[in-house]
XYZ file of C-alpha atoms in Angstrom:
294
model
C 91.711 143.811 103.932
C 91.832 145.626 101.067
C 89.095 146.719 98.661
C 88.639 145.779 95.043
C 89.442 148.865 94.367
C 92.210 149.687 96.440
C 93.886 146.389 95.302
C 93.662 147.940 91.387
C 95.130 151.278 92.679
C 98.114 149.633 94.527
C 98.783 147.192 91.578
C 98.725 149.989 89.160
C 101.626 152.035 92.068
C 103.680 149.093 92.068
C 103.705 148.413 88.365
C 104.424 152.153 87.721
C 107.227 152.181 90.415
C 105.099 155.007 92.267
C 105.677 152.215 95.354
C 108.278 149.981 96.647
C 107.554 146.307 97.084
C 108.364 145.827 100.406
C 105.567 148.604 101.279
C 102.880 147.520 98.744
C 103.597 144.312 100.411
C 102.433 145.815 103.585
C 99.881 148.070 102.601
C 98.523 144.536 101.010
C 98.940 142.236 104.432
C 99.078 144.650 106.864
C 95.421 144.853 107.902
C 94.964 140.814 107.206
C 92.955 139.015 109.742
C 93.301 134.870 110.536
C 89.737 133.406 109.288
C 88.985 137.453 107.460
C 87.501 136.131 104.378
C 86.604 138.992 101.358
C 82.656 137.617 101.440
C 82.354 139.291 104.796
C 83.426 142.400 103.715
C 80.639 146.049 103.093
C 82.539 146.363 99.502
C 82.044 142.418 98.359
C 78.550 142.401 99.918
C 77.929 146.294 96.933
C 79.070 144.927 94.453
C 77.441 141.350 94.770
C 74.281 142.499 94.015
C 75.129 143.703 90.868
C 76.264 140.352 89.343
C 74.098 137.815 91.195
C 71.006 136.502 89.059
C 67.257 135.783 89.929
C 68.293 131.970 89.840
C 70.524 128.937 89.828
C 72.942 128.901 86.369
C 73.202 125.092 87.069
C 69.986 124.071 88.543
C 67.303 126.643 88.057
C 66.221 127.324 91.481
C 65.691 130.692 93.634
C 65.931 129.181 97.271
C 69.609 130.609 99.090
C 71.586 132.236 95.840
C 75.221 132.870 95.853
C 78.131 133.934 94.032
C 80.023 130.629 92.996
C 83.752 131.136 91.749
C 84.768 128.559 89.062
C 88.612 129.486 89.956
C 90.252 130.733 93.218
C 93.207 133.012 93.536
C 97.011 131.162 93.878
C 99.156 132.037 96.783
C 101.961 134.576 96.332
C 104.487 131.605 97.051
C 102.999 129.932 94.286
C 103.923 132.215 92.027
C 107.379 132.907 93.320
C 108.163 129.528 92.471
C 106.793 129.873 89.153
C 108.353 132.571 87.898
C 111.782 131.509 89.833
C 111.007 127.897 87.778
C 111.231 130.359 84.878
C 114.116 132.609 85.126
C 116.063 128.982 86.368
C 115.420 127.613 83.189
C 116.823 131.580 81.287
C 119.842 131.347 83.522
C 121.211 127.611 83.623
C 120.034 128.203 79.121
C 122.697 131.396 79.053
C 124.871 129.576 82.332
C 124.792 126.075 81.884
C 128.364 125.663 83.441
C 129.529 126.983 87.138
C 133.625 126.730 88.332
C 134.178 123.590 89.351
C 135.822 125.002 92.487
C 132.680 126.983 93.625
C 130.501 123.632 92.774
C 132.463 121.625 95.380
C 132.694 124.312 98.115
C 128.719 124.178 97.796
C 128.717 120.197 98.107
C 130.944 120.474 100.649
C 128.876 122.724 103.330
C 125.720 122.336 102.249
C 125.658 118.046 102.067
C 126.623 115.010 103.839
C 127.876 112.326 101.439
C 127.192 108.605 101.802
C 129.837 107.008 99.792
C 128.634 103.428 97.704
C 130.620 100.687 98.359
C 132.582 99.327 95.664
C 134.474 96.097 94.835
C 138.461 96.822 94.919
C 138.820 94.068 92.322
C 136.424 95.283 89.172
C 134.920 98.523 90.630
C 131.328 97.386 90.568
C 128.772 98.990 92.630
C 126.831 97.692 96.010
C 128.467 94.080 95.951
C 126.608 91.577 98.153
C 127.033 91.898 101.928
C 126.832 88.893 104.167
C 125.717 88.350 107.780
C 127.300 84.344 108.126
C 129.873 83.942 105.553
C 133.345 85.481 105.385
C 135.170 87.422 103.590
C 131.991 90.223 104.677
C 131.448 90.967 100.573
C 131.115 89.053 97.676
C 130.903 91.092 93.852
C 127.621 90.070 91.924
C 129.865 90.781 88.586
C 133.161 89.674 88.907
C 132.143 87.234 92.249
C 135.365 88.352 93.882
C 135.166 88.200 97.622
C 136.635 90.507 99.949
C 136.855 92.113 103.632
C 136.956 95.490 103.307
C 135.146 97.693 100.138
C 136.639 100.945 98.863
C 135.419 103.882 98.288
C 135.496 107.157 95.590
C 135.965 110.347 98.208
C 133.362 113.548 96.772
C 136.386 115.189 95.296
C 137.245 111.862 92.945
C 132.958 112.261 92.045
C 132.838 116.045 91.508
C 136.039 115.188 88.890
C 134.292 112.488 87.303
C 130.943 114.952 87.202
C 133.363 117.286 85.492
C 134.813 115.056 82.565
C 131.447 113.508 81.874
C 127.989 114.538 83.548
C 126.224 111.021 82.451
C 128.808 108.944 83.841
C 127.870 105.835 85.168
C 129.605 106.192 88.499
C 127.940 109.690 88.922
C 124.230 108.859 89.199
C 123.820 107.195 92.727
C 122.261 110.053 94.653
C 124.692 109.696 97.473
C 124.219 113.446 98.824
C 122.189 114.465 101.231
C 121.504 117.994 101.955
C 121.754 119.514 105.457
C 118.985 120.854 106.193
C 115.767 120.142 107.569
C 114.460 118.115 104.586
C 117.425 115.525 104.257
C 116.944 115.311 100.661
C 118.811 112.766 98.372
C 120.327 114.401 95.543
C 123.145 113.570 92.930
C 125.641 115.574 91.301
C 123.485 116.377 88.101
C 120.095 117.414 91.258
C 122.417 119.663 93.164
C 124.147 121.716 90.153
C 120.606 122.247 89.062
C 119.296 123.424 92.244
C 122.147 125.847 92.896
C 121.601 127.352 89.796
C 118.313 127.691 90.478
C 119.136 129.994 93.795
C 122.190 131.565 91.485
C 119.191 133.037 89.279
C 116.927 133.445 92.209
C 119.726 135.875 94.043
C 120.480 137.643 90.756
C 117.049 138.574 90.215
C 115.585 138.270 93.781
C 113.761 142.140 93.491
C 112.507 141.308 89.538
C 111.281 137.845 90.674
C 109.509 138.828 93.517
C 108.058 142.233 92.177
C 106.715 140.153 89.126
C 105.103 137.655 91.420
C 103.489 139.752 93.387
C 101.960 141.928 91.092
C 100.452 138.239 89.441
C 99.837 137.964 93.303
C 97.472 140.884 93.258
C 95.734 140.604 89.482
C 94.975 137.131 90.118
C 93.076 138.348 93.277
C 91.446 141.399 91.787
C 90.234 138.891 89.358
C 88.628 137.019 91.945
C 87.199 140.511 93.754
C 85.545 141.350 90.097
C 83.105 138.303 89.662
C 84.686 137.917 86.818
C 84.710 134.085 86.500
C 81.719 133.365 88.378
C 78.042 131.819 88.196
C 74.999 132.418 90.315
C 74.360 128.981 92.322
C 72.037 128.256 94.952
C 74.066 126.364 97.756
C 73.412 123.080 97.608
C 75.094 123.476 94.141
C 77.577 125.548 95.335
C 79.058 123.634 98.412
C 78.508 120.423 96.055
C 81.064 121.989 93.619
C 83.483 123.460 96.368
C 83.321 120.357 98.957
C 82.604 117.832 96.725
C 83.823 118.708 93.448
C 80.667 117.455 92.434
C 77.897 119.326 89.567
C 74.818 118.852 88.420
C 74.483 116.743 85.841
C 73.775 117.930 82.238
C 71.518 115.482 80.970
C 69.050 114.824 83.342
C 69.249 118.199 85.407
C 68.958 116.027 88.254
C 71.488 114.261 89.781
C 74.663 115.141 90.459
C 78.070 113.630 88.958
C 81.950 114.505 89.794
C 83.012 117.220 87.591
C 85.161 114.895 85.894
C 82.638 113.397 84.525
C 80.254 113.759 81.182
C 76.884 112.506 83.147
C 75.449 111.024 86.040
C 75.316 106.970 86.898
C 71.766 107.682 86.330
C 72.175 108.463 82.676
C 74.604 106.343 81.754
C 74.347 103.052 79.116
C 72.403 100.105 80.596
C 75.838 98.066 81.112
C 78.272 100.428 81.959
C 75.491 101.966 84.762
C 75.203 98.036 85.981
C 79.232 98.064 85.916
C 79.769 101.915 87.694
C 77.066 100.491 90.589
C 79.085 97.343 91.580
C 81.723 99.349 91.775
C 80.825 101.386 94.558
C 79.134 98.397 96.222
C 82.079 96.802 96.064
C 84.151 99.777 98.073
C 81.436 100.072 100.402
C 81.924 96.726 101.514
C 85.453 97.025 101.584
C 85.006 100.007 103.931
C 82.846 98.518 106.189
C 85.761 95.539 106.321
C 88.190 97.747 107.241
C 85.536 99.318 109.920
C 85.171 96.099 111.816
C 88.587 94.991 111.803
C 89.878 98.629 113.266
C 91.793 99.621 110.098
C 89.897 102.426 108.510
């Protein structure tokens, strides 16, 4: 695992083109071991002593003090998705159109088509399918009864889409991706994801380099103790595990970080309502346990 100064040196070399992206990734991750944490390293422990205060900055306790980070580094994949999203937007703005034949070939290769049944009389979508009565279908719009529905082909839908991308006929998500996700899309969705893929392929090296530089900078910030406070073990674990912090009003009870005060510091009417809500929640959980549905 690279040290704080090692990451800075690696980032600067990559930014100044003194080292390639793949080699930078290898140097960053080659010594990484599962379960290894930065706070276990000698570098962390040596620098920690310069930042940790004499007491908890939340409750003033002096017992079992630690460095509490207020933010944590994101994954490389998260930065990459954000950069791709930005590049895709720029690419779509400058390349709004895709060649019809290319778009058609992409759909035929990557998607399964599940056509929408249509009324042969008025072309209304999804006529009612009957189980007992015959004929099999009845159109909800024109009331026409018929045995066989008709369907548009993929090519017909694509042609309509290229004439009017907002047309009623092309709004249905009748295309299923052939990958493991089996996501449903309409033609507008498919065009967006194709444009995004084209943007990623066009500038893949630039995207990956930008994302990796952001990843390195985020980890450098974390190791620098820039966004940290000194906290006792109780305050630190309350924040990390339960998203709770000491109430700023009474300095005695803990509260959810999204609330201004703890329940005890609320006005009487609001405190009573909050306690009733908590009790109701406990009763509901107990009932679930008794019924074996927890």
